[in-house]
Coordinates of C-alpha atoms and ligand atoms in Angstrom, one line a residue:
M1 CA -22.3 -22.0 -16.0
K2 CA -19.0 -21.1 -14.2
A3 CA -17.3 -18.0 -15.0
H4 CA -13.3 -18.2 -15.2
L5 CA -11.3 -15.3 -14.6
V6 CA -7.2 -15.4 -15.5
G7 CA -6.0 -12.1 -13.9
A8 CA -6.7 -10.5 -11.1
G9 CA -7.0 -6.9 -11.9
I10 CA -9.8 -4.2 -12.2
G11 CA -10.6 -5.1 -15.1
S12 CA -11.4 -9.3 -13.9
L13 CA -13.0 -7.7 -10.5
A14 CA -14.8 -5.1 -12.8
A15 CA -16.1 -8.4 -14.6
A16 CA -16.9 -10.3 -11.6
A17 CA -19.2 -8.0 -10.7
F18 CA -20.9 -6.9 -13.6
M19 CA -21.8 -10.4 -13.8
I20 CA -23.2 -10.1 -10.4
R21 CA -25.2 -7.3 -10.8
D22 CA -26.6 -7.2 -13.9
G23 CA -26.5 -10.7 -15.2
G24 CA -27.6 -12.2 -11.8
V25 CA -24.4 -15.2 -12.0
P26 CA -24.3 -16.3 -8.6
G27 CA -20.9 -14.9 -6.9
G28 CA -20.3 -19.0 -5.7
D29 CA -20.5 -19.8 -9.5
I30 CA -17.0 -17.2 -10.8
T31 CA -13.0 -17.8 -9.8
I32 CA -10.3 -15.3 -10.8
Y33 CA -7.0 -16.3 -11.1
D34 CA -4.0 -14.5 -10.8
R35 CA -0.4 -15.1 -9.7
S36 CA -0.1 -12.5 -7.5
K37 CA -0.7 -12.5 -3.8
L38 CA -2.7 -9.7 -3.8
L39 CA -5.8 -8.8 -6.4
G40 CA -5.9 -5.3 -8.1
G41 CA -3.3 -5.9 -10.4
S42 CA -2.0 -2.4 -11.1
L43 CA -4.0 -0.7 -8.8
D44 CA -1.3 -2.1 -5.8
G45 CA -0.2 -0.1 -2.7
A46 CA 1.3 -1.7 0.1
L47 CA 3.7 -1.5 4.0
L48 CA 6.2 -3.5 3.1
P49 CA 8.1 -5.3 5.9
D50 CA 10.3 -2.4 6.7
G51 CA 7.5 -0.4 7.3
S52 CA 7.9 2.1 4.1
Y53 CA 4.9 1.8 2.0
S54 CA 5.2 1.1 -1.8
L55 CA 2.8 2.3 -4.8
R56 CA 2.8 1.7 -8.3
D57 CA 1.2 5.0 -8.5
G58 CA -1.6 7.6 -7.3
R59 CA -4.3 7.6 -10.1
M60 CA -5.7 10.5 -11.3
L61 CA -9.9 10.2 -11.8
T62 CA -12.5 12.2 -13.3
F63 CA -16.0 12.5 -13.0
D64 CA -16.7 13.6 -16.1
H65 CA -15.0 10.7 -17.9
Y66 CA -15.0 7.1 -16.7
E67 CA -18.6 6.3 -17.1
C68 CA -18.6 2.6 -16.6
T69 CA -16.0 3.2 -13.6
W70 CA -18.6 5.3 -11.6
D71 CA -21.5 3.0 -12.7
L72 CA -19.5 -0.1 -11.3
L73 CA -18.6 2.0 -8.0
S74 CA -22.0 3.6 -7.7
T75 CA -23.0 0.7 -6.7
I76 CA -20.1 -1.0 -4.5
P77 CA -20.5 -0.3 -0.7
S78 CA -18.0 2.1 0.9
I79 CA -15.8 -0.3 3.7
E80 CA -15.6 3.2 6.1
H81 CA -18.8 4.9 5.5
P82 CA -21.9 2.3 6.1
G83 CA -24.7 3.5 3.9
K84 CA -22.8 4.7 1.4
S85 CA -21.1 3.9 -2.2
V86 CA -17.7 3.6 -3.4
R87 CA -18.8 6.8 -5.4
Q88 CA -20.9 8.8 -3.0
E89 CA -17.6 8.3 -1.0
T90 CA -15.4 10.0 -3.5
E91 CA -17.3 12.6 -4.4
A92 CA -17.8 13.8 -0.6
F93 CA -14.1 13.4 -0.5
N94 CA -13.6 15.5 -3.9
A95 CA -15.6 18.3 -2.8
A96 CA -13.7 18.5 0.4
F97 CA -10.5 18.6 -1.4
K98 CA -10.2 20.6 -4.7
A99 CA -7.3 20.6 -7.7
N100 CA -5.8 23.6 -8.4
S101 CA -2.3 23.4 -8.8
Q102 CA 0.0 26.4 -8.6
A103 CA 3.6 24.4 -9.2
R104 CA 3.0 22.8 -12.3
L105 CA 6.3 23.0 -13.8
V106 CA 9.1 24.0 -12.4
D107 CA 12.2 24.7 -14.2
R108 CA 16.3 24.6 -13.7
N109 CA 16.8 27.9 -11.5
R110 CA 14.0 26.4 -9.4
H111 CA 11.3 28.8 -10.6
K112 CA 7.8 28.1 -11.1
V113 CA 7.2 27.8 -15.0
D114 CA 4.1 31.1 -16.2
V115 CA 1.9 27.9 -17.7
T116 CA -1.3 29.7 -18.6
T117 CA 0.0 30.1 -21.8
M118 CA 0.9 26.6 -24.1
R119 CA 3.9 28.6 -25.6
F120 CA 2.5 27.5 -29.0
S121 CA 3.7 28.9 -32.5
M122 CA 1.4 28.8 -35.3
A123 CA 3.0 26.1 -36.7
D124 CA 2.9 24.0 -33.8
R125 CA -1.2 24.6 -34.0
L126 CA -1.6 23.5 -37.5
E127 CA 0.4 20.5 -36.6
L128 CA -1.7 19.1 -33.4
V129 CA -4.8 20.2 -35.0
A130 CA -3.5 17.8 -38.3
L131 CA -3.0 15.2 -36.2
A132 CA -6.1 15.7 -34.0
E133 CA -8.3 15.2 -37.5
A134 CA -6.5 12.5 -39.3
S135 CA -8.9 9.7 -39.2
E136 CA -7.3 6.4 -37.5
D137 CA -6.5 4.4 -41.0
K138 CA -4.5 7.6 -42.3
L139 CA -2.5 7.5 -38.9
G140 CA -1.9 3.7 -39.0
A141 CA 0.9 2.5 -37.1
S142 CA 2.5 6.1 -37.0
R143 CA 4.3 7.6 -34.1
I144 CA 3.8 11.1 -32.5
T145 CA 6.7 12.5 -33.8
D146 CA 5.6 11.8 -37.5
W147 CA 3.1 14.2 -36.9
L148 CA 4.6 16.8 -34.7
S149 CA 8.2 18.2 -35.4
P150 CA 10.9 19.1 -32.4
A151 CA 10.1 22.4 -31.6
F152 CA 6.4 21.5 -30.3
F153 CA 8.3 18.9 -27.8
E154 CA 9.4 22.1 -25.9
T155 CA 6.2 23.8 -25.9
N156 CA 5.3 23.9 -21.9
F157 CA 1.4 22.1 -23.6
W158 CA 3.5 19.0 -24.3
F159 CA 5.4 19.1 -20.9
L160 CA 1.8 19.3 -19.5
W161 CA 0.2 16.7 -21.3
Q162 CA 3.3 14.3 -21.5
T163 CA 3.8 13.9 -18.1
T164 CA -0.1 14.1 -16.9
F165 CA -0.9 10.9 -18.9
A166 CA 2.9 9.2 -19.7
F167 CA 3.3 10.1 -23.4
Q168 CA 6.8 10.1 -25.0
P169 CA 7.4 11.3 -28.7
W170 CA 7.8 7.7 -29.9
H171 CA 3.9 6.6 -29.0
S172 CA 1.5 5.8 -30.7
A173 CA -0.2 8.6 -32.8
V174 CA -3.7 7.2 -32.9
E175 CA -3.6 7.1 -29.3
L176 CA -2.3 10.9 -29.0
K177 CA -5.3 11.1 -31.4
R178 CA -7.9 10.0 -29.1
Y179 CA -6.6 11.5 -26.1
L180 CA -7.0 14.7 -27.2
H181 CA -10.3 14.0 -28.2
R182 CA -11.5 12.1 -25.3
F183 CA -10.4 14.9 -22.6
M184 CA -10.6 17.8 -24.8
N185 CA -12.6 19.3 -22.1
E186 CA -9.5 19.2 -19.6
F187 CA -7.3 20.7 -22.0
P188 CA -8.7 24.5 -20.9
R189 CA -7.9 23.4 -17.5
I190 CA -4.6 21.6 -18.2
D191 CA -2.1 23.8 -16.4
T192 CA -4.3 23.8 -12.8
L193 CA -5.0 19.8 -13.5
G194 CA -8.6 21.1 -12.2
G195 CA -10.4 18.5 -13.3
V196 CA -8.6 15.8 -11.6
R197 CA -10.5 13.4 -9.4
R198 CA -8.3 11.5 -6.5
T199 CA -10.1 8.7 -4.1
V200 CA -9.4 9.0 -0.3
Y201 CA -6.6 6.7 0.5
N202 CA -4.5 4.7 -2.4
Q203 CA -6.3 2.8 -5.0
Y204 CA -5.7 -0.8 -3.6
D205 CA -7.7 0.6 -0.4
S206 CA -10.2 3.0 -2.2
I207 CA -11.3 0.5 -5.0
V208 CA -9.7 -2.8 -4.9
R209 CA -10.7 -3.5 -0.9
P210 CA -14.5 -2.4 -1.5
V211 CA -14.5 -4.2 -5.2
S212 CA -13.2 -7.5 -4.9
T213 CA -14.7 -10.5 -2.5
W214 CA -12.9 -12.9 -5.3
L215 CA -9.5 -14.1 -3.9
A216 CA -7.0 -16.4 -6.0
H217 CA -3.5 -16.5 -6.5
Q218 CA -2.1 -18.9 -8.8
G219 CA 0.5 -19.1 -12.4
V220 CA -2.3 -19.9 -15.0
H221 CA -2.1 -21.7 -18.8
V222 CA -5.4 -22.2 -20.8
Q223 CA -5.3 -24.8 -23.0
L224 CA -7.5 -24.0 -26.5
V225 CA -8.9 -26.5 -29.2
D226 CA -10.8 -25.1 -32.0
E227 CA -14.1 -26.4 -32.8
D228 CA -16.1 -25.9 -35.6
G229 CA -13.5 -22.7 -36.7
K230 CA -14.6 -21.3 -33.3
V231 CA -12.4 -21.2 -30.0
R232 CA -13.9 -23.0 -27.0
V233 CA -11.4 -23.0 -24.2
R234 CA -11.9 -26.8 -22.4
A235 CA -9.6 -26.4 -19.6
L236 CA -7.4 -24.1 -16.9
N237 CA -4.3 -25.4 -16.0
L238 CA -3.0 -23.6 -12.6
K239 CA 0.3 -24.4 -12.1
T240 CA 2.0 -23.4 -8.6
G241 CA 5.9 -24.4 -8.2
D242 CA 6.1 -27.7 -10.5
H243 CA 2.5 -29.3 -9.4
I244 CA -0.1 -28.0 -11.5
D245 CA -4.0 -28.7 -11.3
T246 CA -6.3 -28.7 -14.2
V247 CA -10.0 -27.4 -13.9
P248 CA -12.0 -28.4 -16.4
V249 CA -14.3 -25.8 -18.3
G250 CA -17.9 -26.7 -18.7
A251 CA -19.7 -26.9 -22.1
D252 CA -21.4 -23.6 -20.8
D253 CA -18.7 -22.0 -19.1
L254 CA -17.2 -18.6 -19.7
V255 CA -13.5 -17.8 -19.5
F256 CA -12.2 -13.9 -19.3
L257 CA -8.8 -13.6 -20.2
Q258 CA -6.3 -10.4 -18.8
N259 CA -4.3 -10.6 -21.6
G260 CA -0.8 -8.6 -21.4
S261 CA -0.4 -6.1 -18.0
M262 CA 1.5 -2.7 -18.2
K263 CA 3.0 -4.3 -14.2
D264 CA 4.5 -7.4 -15.5
A265 CA 8.4 -7.8 -14.6
T266 CA 7.9 -4.9 -12.1
S267 CA 10.6 -5.2 -9.4
L268 CA 11.1 -2.9 -6.5
G269 CA 14.4 -1.7 -4.7
S270 CA 15.2 -0.5 -1.6
M271 CA 17.0 2.6 0.4
T272 CA 20.3 0.7 -0.4
S273 CA 19.7 -1.2 -4.0
A274 CA 18.6 -0.6 -7.4
P275 CA 15.2 -2.5 -8.5
P276 CA 16.7 -5.7 -10.2
H277 CA 16.6 -5.3 -14.4
L278 CA 13.8 -8.0 -15.2
T279 CA 12.5 -8.8 -18.7
K280 CA 9.0 -10.6 -19.8
A281 CA 11.3 -13.6 -19.8
D282 CA 11.7 -13.7 -15.8
S283 CA 7.6 -13.7 -15.6
A284 CA 5.0 -15.8 -17.2
G285 CA 2.9 -12.4 -17.8
W286 CA 2.5 -12.1 -21.6
V287 CA 3.5 -16.3 -22.3
L288 CA -0.5 -16.8 -22.1
W289 CA -1.8 -14.1 -25.2
E290 CA 1.4 -14.7 -27.3
N291 CA 0.9 -18.4 -26.8
I292 CA -2.7 -18.8 -27.7
A293 CA -2.5 -15.8 -30.1
K294 CA -0.4 -18.1 -32.4
G295 CA -2.1 -18.7 -35.9
R296 CA -5.1 -16.7 -34.9
P297 CA -5.3 -13.5 -36.3
D298 CA -8.4 -12.4 -34.1
F299 CA -6.4 -13.1 -30.9
G300 CA -4.0 -9.9 -31.6
N301 CA -0.4 -9.5 -31.9
P302 CA 1.0 -9.4 -28.7
A303 CA 4.9 -8.6 -29.8
A304 CA 3.9 -5.1 -31.0
F305 CA 3.2 -4.3 -27.2
N306 CA 6.3 -6.2 -25.5
S307 CA 9.3 -6.0 -28.2
S308 CA 11.0 -3.1 -27.1
I309 CA 11.4 -1.7 -23.4
P310 CA 13.1 1.2 -24.1
E311 CA 10.4 2.3 -25.5
S312 CA 7.7 1.2 -22.8
Y313 CA 9.4 1.8 -19.4
W314 CA 10.0 3.9 -16.5
E315 CA 10.7 4.0 -13.2
S316 CA 8.6 5.4 -10.0
F317 CA 9.1 5.6 -6.4
T318 CA 7.5 5.6 -3.0
V319 CA 9.0 8.0 -0.2
T320 CA 7.6 7.2 3.3
C321 CA 8.8 10.4 5.5
P322 CA 9.0 10.0 9.2
T323 CA 8.0 13.4 9.9
P324 CA 6.2 16.4 8.1
T325 CA 9.8 18.3 7.6
F326 CA 9.4 17.3 4.0
F327 CA 5.8 18.2 3.4
D328 CA 5.8 21.3 5.4
Q329 CA 8.8 22.9 2.5
M330 CA 7.5 21.0 -0.1
E331 CA 4.1 23.1 1.3
A332 CA 5.4 26.3 1.3
F333 CA 6.9 26.0 -2.0
S334 CA 4.6 25.2 -3.9
G335 CA 1.3 27.3 -2.3
N336 CA -0.3 23.8 -2.4
V337 CA -1.4 22.3 0.6
A338 CA -1.0 18.3 -0.1
G339 CA -3.7 16.9 -1.9
T340 CA -4.5 20.1 -3.9
G341 CA -1.8 20.5 -6.1
G342 CA -1.5 16.9 -8.6
L343 CA 2.1 16.6 -10.3
V344 CA 4.9 19.3 -9.7
T345 CA 7.3 18.4 -12.4
F346 CA 10.9 19.6 -12.7
R347 CA 10.9 20.5 -16.6
D348 CA 14.9 20.4 -17.5
S349 CA 15.7 17.5 -15.2
S350 CA 17.4 15.2 -17.6
W351 CA 15.4 12.1 -15.7
L352 CA 11.8 14.4 -16.4
L353 CA 10.9 13.7 -12.9
S354 CA 7.7 14.6 -11.4
I355 CA 6.6 14.1 -7.8
V356 CA 2.9 14.0 -6.3
L357 CA 1.9 14.9 -2.3
Y358 CA -1.3 12.9 -1.9
H359 CA -4.0 13.8 0.6
Q360 CA -2.7 12.0 4.5
P361 CA -3.5 9.5 5.5
H362 CA -2.4 7.9 2.0
F363 CA -3.4 4.4 3.6
P364 CA -5.6 3.5 5.8
H365 CA -3.5 2.5 9.0
Q366 CA -0.6 5.1 8.4
A367 CA 1.4 6.2 11.9
N368 CA 0.4 9.9 12.7
D369 CA 3.0 11.6 11.9
A370 CA 4.2 9.7 8.9
Q371 CA 3.8 11.1 5.1
V372 CA 3.4 9.4 1.9
F373 CA 4.6 10.7 -1.5
W374 CA 5.2 9.2 -4.7
G375 CA 6.9 10.4 -8.3
Y376 CA 8.2 9.3 -10.9
A377 CA 10.7 9.6 -14.2
L378 CA 10.0 9.3 -17.9
H379 CA 13.5 9.2 -18.8
P380 CA 15.1 6.7 -16.3
D381 CA 17.8 5.7 -18.5
R382 CA 19.5 9.0 -18.6
I383 CA 22.6 10.3 -15.9
G384 CA 21.0 12.6 -13.4
N385 CA 21.7 16.1 -13.3
F386 CA 23.0 15.7 -9.3
V387 CA 23.9 11.7 -9.0
A388 CA 26.1 10.7 -12.1
K389 CA 24.0 7.7 -13.2
P390 CA 21.4 6.8 -14.6
M391 CA 18.3 6.4 -12.2
S392 CA 17.2 3.0 -13.1
D393 CA 20.9 2.1 -11.3
C394 CA 20.2 4.5 -8.5
T395 CA 19.0 3.2 -4.7
G396 CA 15.9 5.1 -2.8
A397 CA 18.4 7.2 -1.4
E398 CA 20.6 8.5 -4.5
I399 CA 17.0 9.2 -5.9
L400 CA 16.4 11.9 -2.8
I401 CA 19.7 13.7 -3.5
E402 CA 18.6 13.7 -7.3
L403 CA 15.3 15.1 -5.9
C404 CA 16.9 17.6 -3.3
G405 CA 19.5 18.7 -5.7
H406 CA 15.9 20.2 -8.3
L407 CA 14.2 22.0 -5.2
N408 CA 17.3 23.0 -3.6
F409 CA 16.7 21.5 0.2
D410 CA 18.9 20.5 2.2
R411 CA 18.9 16.7 2.6
S412 CA 18.3 16.4 5.9
V413 CA 14.6 17.3 5.2
F414 CA 14.4 13.2 4.3
K415 CA 16.6 12.2 7.8
G416 CA 15.0 8.5 8.4
A417 CA 13.0 8.9 5.3
S418 CA 12.4 5.6 3.1
C419 CA 12.4 5.7 -0.7
I420 CA 11.3 2.3 -2.8
P421 CA 11.8 2.8 -6.3
C422 CA 9.6 0.9 -9.1
R423 CA 11.1 -0.2 -12.2
M424 CA 8.1 -1.1 -14.2
P425 CA 9.7 -2.4 -18.1
Y426 CA 6.4 -2.6 -19.9
I427 CA 4.4 0.4 -18.2
T428 CA 3.6 2.2 -21.2
S429 CA 3.5 -1.2 -23.3
M430 CA 0.0 -0.2 -24.4
F431 CA 1.0 3.1 -25.6
T432 CA 3.5 1.9 -28.4
P433 CA 2.5 2.5 -32.2
R434 CA -0.2 -0.3 -33.1
A435 CA -2.2 -1.7 -36.5
K436 CA -5.7 -1.8 -35.4
S437 CA -5.5 -5.4 -35.7
D438 CA -2.9 -6.0 -33.0
R439 CA -5.9 -5.6 -30.1
P440 CA -8.6 -8.3 -30.3
L441 CA -12.3 -7.4 -29.3
P442 CA -13.1 -8.0 -26.0
V443 CA -15.1 -10.8 -27.5
P444 CA -13.5 -11.9 -30.7
A445 CA -15.6 -12.9 -33.6
N446 CA -14.3 -16.5 -33.2
S447 CA -14.9 -17.0 -30.0
R448 CA -17.4 -19.3 -28.2
N449 CA -16.6 -18.9 -24.5
L450 CA -13.5 -16.7 -24.3
A451 CA -13.2 -13.2 -23.5
F452 CA -10.4 -10.4 -23.5
V453 CA -10.5 -7.6 -20.7
S454 CA -7.6 -5.6 -20.7
Q455 CA -5.9 -2.7 -21.9
F456 CA -5.1 -4.6 -24.9
V457 CA -8.1 -4.9 -26.8
E458 CA -9.7 -3.0 -29.5
I459 CA -12.6 -0.4 -27.9
P460 CA -14.1 2.5 -30.8
D461 CA -13.2 6.0 -29.2
D462 CA -11.6 4.8 -25.5
V463 CA -7.9 5.8 -24.1
V464 CA -5.8 3.1 -22.6
F465 CA -3.6 3.7 -19.6
T466 CA -7.0 4.2 -17.6
V467 CA -8.9 2.0 -15.2
E468 CA -11.8 2.8 -16.7
Y469 CA -10.5 1.1 -20.2
S470 CA -10.4 -2.2 -18.9
V471 CA -13.5 -1.3 -16.6
R472 CA -15.3 -0.7 -20.0
A473 CA -13.8 -4.0 -21.8
A474 CA -15.4 -5.9 -18.5
Q475 CA -18.5 -4.4 -18.7
M476 CA -18.7 -4.6 -23.1
A477 CA -17.3 -8.5 -22.2
V478 CA -19.8 -9.6 -19.7
Y479 CA -23.1 -7.9 -21.5
R480 CA -22.0 -9.5 -24.8
L481 CA -21.2 -13.2 -23.8
L482 CA -24.7 -13.1 -21.6
G483 CA -26.5 -12.0 -24.3
L484 CA -27.5 -9.0 -21.7
R485 CA -29.7 -6.7 -23.3
R486 CA -28.6 -3.7 -21.3
E487 CA -26.5 -0.4 -23.0
V488 CA -22.9 -0.1 -21.5
P489 CA -22.2 3.9 -20.9
L490 CA -21.5 5.6 -23.7
V491 CA -18.2 7.4 -24.1
T492 CA -18.7 11.4 -23.3
R493 CA -18.1 13.1 -26.3
H494 CA -16.8 16.4 -24.6
D495 CA -14.9 17.2 -28.2
R496 CA -18.3 17.9 -29.5
S497 CA -19.3 20.6 -26.9
I498 CA -19.6 23.9 -28.3
R499 CA -18.5 25.4 -25.2
T500 CA -15.4 22.6 -25.1
I501 CA -14.4 23.9 -28.5
L502 CA -14.4 27.3 -27.9
D503 CA -12.5 27.2 -24.4
S504 CA -10.0 25.2 -26.1
V505 CA -9.5 27.6 -29.0
A506 CA -9.2 30.7 -26.6
K507 CA -6.3 28.5 -24.1
S508 CA -4.2 27.4 -27.5
F509 CA -3.7 31.3 -28.3
A510 CA -3.5 32.4 -24.7
Ligands
LIG601 C1 2.3 4.0 -12.8 C2 1.1 3.9 -12.9 C3 -0.1 4.8 -12.9 C4 -1.6 4.7 -13.7 N1 -2.0 6.0 -13.8 C5 -3.5 6.2 -14.0 C6 -4.6 7.1 -13.2 O1 -3.7 8.5 -12.9 N2 -5.6 6.9 -13.8 C7 -6.1 5.8 -14.9 O2 -7.1 5.9 -15.0 N3 -5.3 4.9 -14.5 C8 -3.8 5.4 -14.3 N4 -3.1 3.8 -14.7 C9 -3.6 2.6 -15.3 C10 -4.6 1.8 -14.8 O3 -4.1 1.6 -13.4 C11 -4.7 0.8 -15.3 O4 -5.1 0.8 -16.6 C12 -5.5 -0.8 -14.4 O5 -5.2 -0.6 -13.6 C13 -5.3 -2.0 -15.8 O6 -6.3 -2.8 -14.9 P1 -6.1 -4.6 -15.3 O7 -7.4 -5.2 -15.0 O8 -6.9 -4.4 -16.8 O9 -4.9 -4.7 -15.7 P2 -3.8 -5.2 -14.2 O10 -3.6 -4.2 -13.5 O11 -2.5 -5.3 -15.1 O12 -4.0 -6.5 -14.2 C14 -4.0 -7.7 -14.7 C15 -3.5 -9.1 -13.9 O13 -3.4 -10.1 -14.5 C16 -2.6 -11.1 -14.0 N5 -2.3 -12.3 -15.1 C17 -2.2 -11.8 -16.5 N6 -1.7 -12.7 -17.2 C18 -1.9 -13.7 -16.3 C19 -1.8 -15.2 -16.0 N7 -1.3 -15.9 -17.6 N8 -2.0 -16.1 -14.8 C20 -1.9 -15.0 -14.1 N9 -2.4 -14.0 -13.8 C21 -2.2 -12.9 -14.7 C22 -1.3 -10.2 -13.7 O14 -0.5 -10.8 -12.8 C23 -2.4 -8.5 -13.3 O15 -2.0 -8.8 -11.7 C24 -2.1 3.9 -14.1 C25 -1.0 2.7 -13.9 C26 0.3 2.5 -13.7 C27 1.0 1.6 -13.3

């Protein structure tokens, strides 16, 4: 038996690791394919040729959730700490650097907003409970705005929750309900982000590098034929330029496909240029899923997720500072040493701008004085408050001008800095309203040898836009296709803990 994995995101890397660790599959029988030059999919982080760093994001993790992810990382050796696992290394790091945000929201007057209260009215509380307690069948493909009134979107709670998890009011009500339950124990500490855990460096260096020993960089197509009503993958066509190599898929072989990707059609800008506006037409990312789902309802409906860029796009940026000047001023303003504060959101900014100062160094070989931070905006299509342009048309230099405006910092704090904007047209495509049938199961009922490992599969109770969702999909798919009698770690039901429920009620009335 050989296993072919199409896409080299964390979902595929995890599937390969589970096959070897739990299924006894020899590593030499596993091949991973991707068109990117690096493994890891969305979990990237790199030094660009001009000396700037670029990150799609720095992930927030927790130890109270992410059951499958920590199961995986507890048996992956750390690169920098021989004898320790990545999980142990991450636990030690977080014991030393605890998150306790002191400046979570900043208003138009540059005042830190008091976020100990959620600023709920009784109507807000009742609407939120109605959404959280409605069944998924009842919520169907409705939007958050179908359940919550305009006043709700002005509460402290919404600004905190929205910018922590990247929700928009027009996103899926079902997904918000799942988040409210899955992360209920984060609600009482949402004002300080006290439950957030970080990796030592960016996630490419701290997760992807240790996990990955499998490399492949090619464009992929799958050929499928129906057989006795079941679907069997017979061959993979790997396209490099105009050349196509066909990899036969044997009768006992398995194929894992990463259907759809939030990183599809991503583009980078520079200090002097805005990122080009790409769409799925400029990349082949969604095509494979679209082709194989045609006429096969069990394989889902990609159009539910990739049909409206205005509903799924935002932009991030990575700033490399040559000196500590900006970090010093920001630490003095926020009251947080870098690495302990989490997101600082400029609540009244028209772009809805947030930044995060990570623990330094954020890259293993970062120059001594260099400091790297990351930011993002949920409304990059709006005109800025200090730059008369939508963020999506701005250069890195213009984004820094906007940021200085909100902080009332002199622009000289960014002397010699480099800001790399990153446009992501499908970044929240997983959050768009969906029907249950729009996402395939990790192993569809009519599949003999094909599994889906991605953010676009149906897994009860768990939530998308997390590393955990892809790792869980991988573990479920591997155990099912290999017929393993092992349990996938359960989703921890913090929402059924009396203590969590009482703390949440108290917080909502604080
Ligand atoms: C800005 C941002 C912020 C985030 N914040 C958090 C956070 O705070 N906490 C958290 O837990 N998670 C966060 N996430 C989400 C997390 O990073 C993703 O859920 C996870 O990395 C997805 O992994 P994946 O393997 O499913 O897919 P991806 O990372 O999307 O990888 C899929 C790969 O498959 C490849 N592929 C697909 N089709 C083909 C094909 N036909 N041929 C060849 N290759 C193909 C793609 O090119 C890609 O490399 C964030 C993500 C981003 C981008």
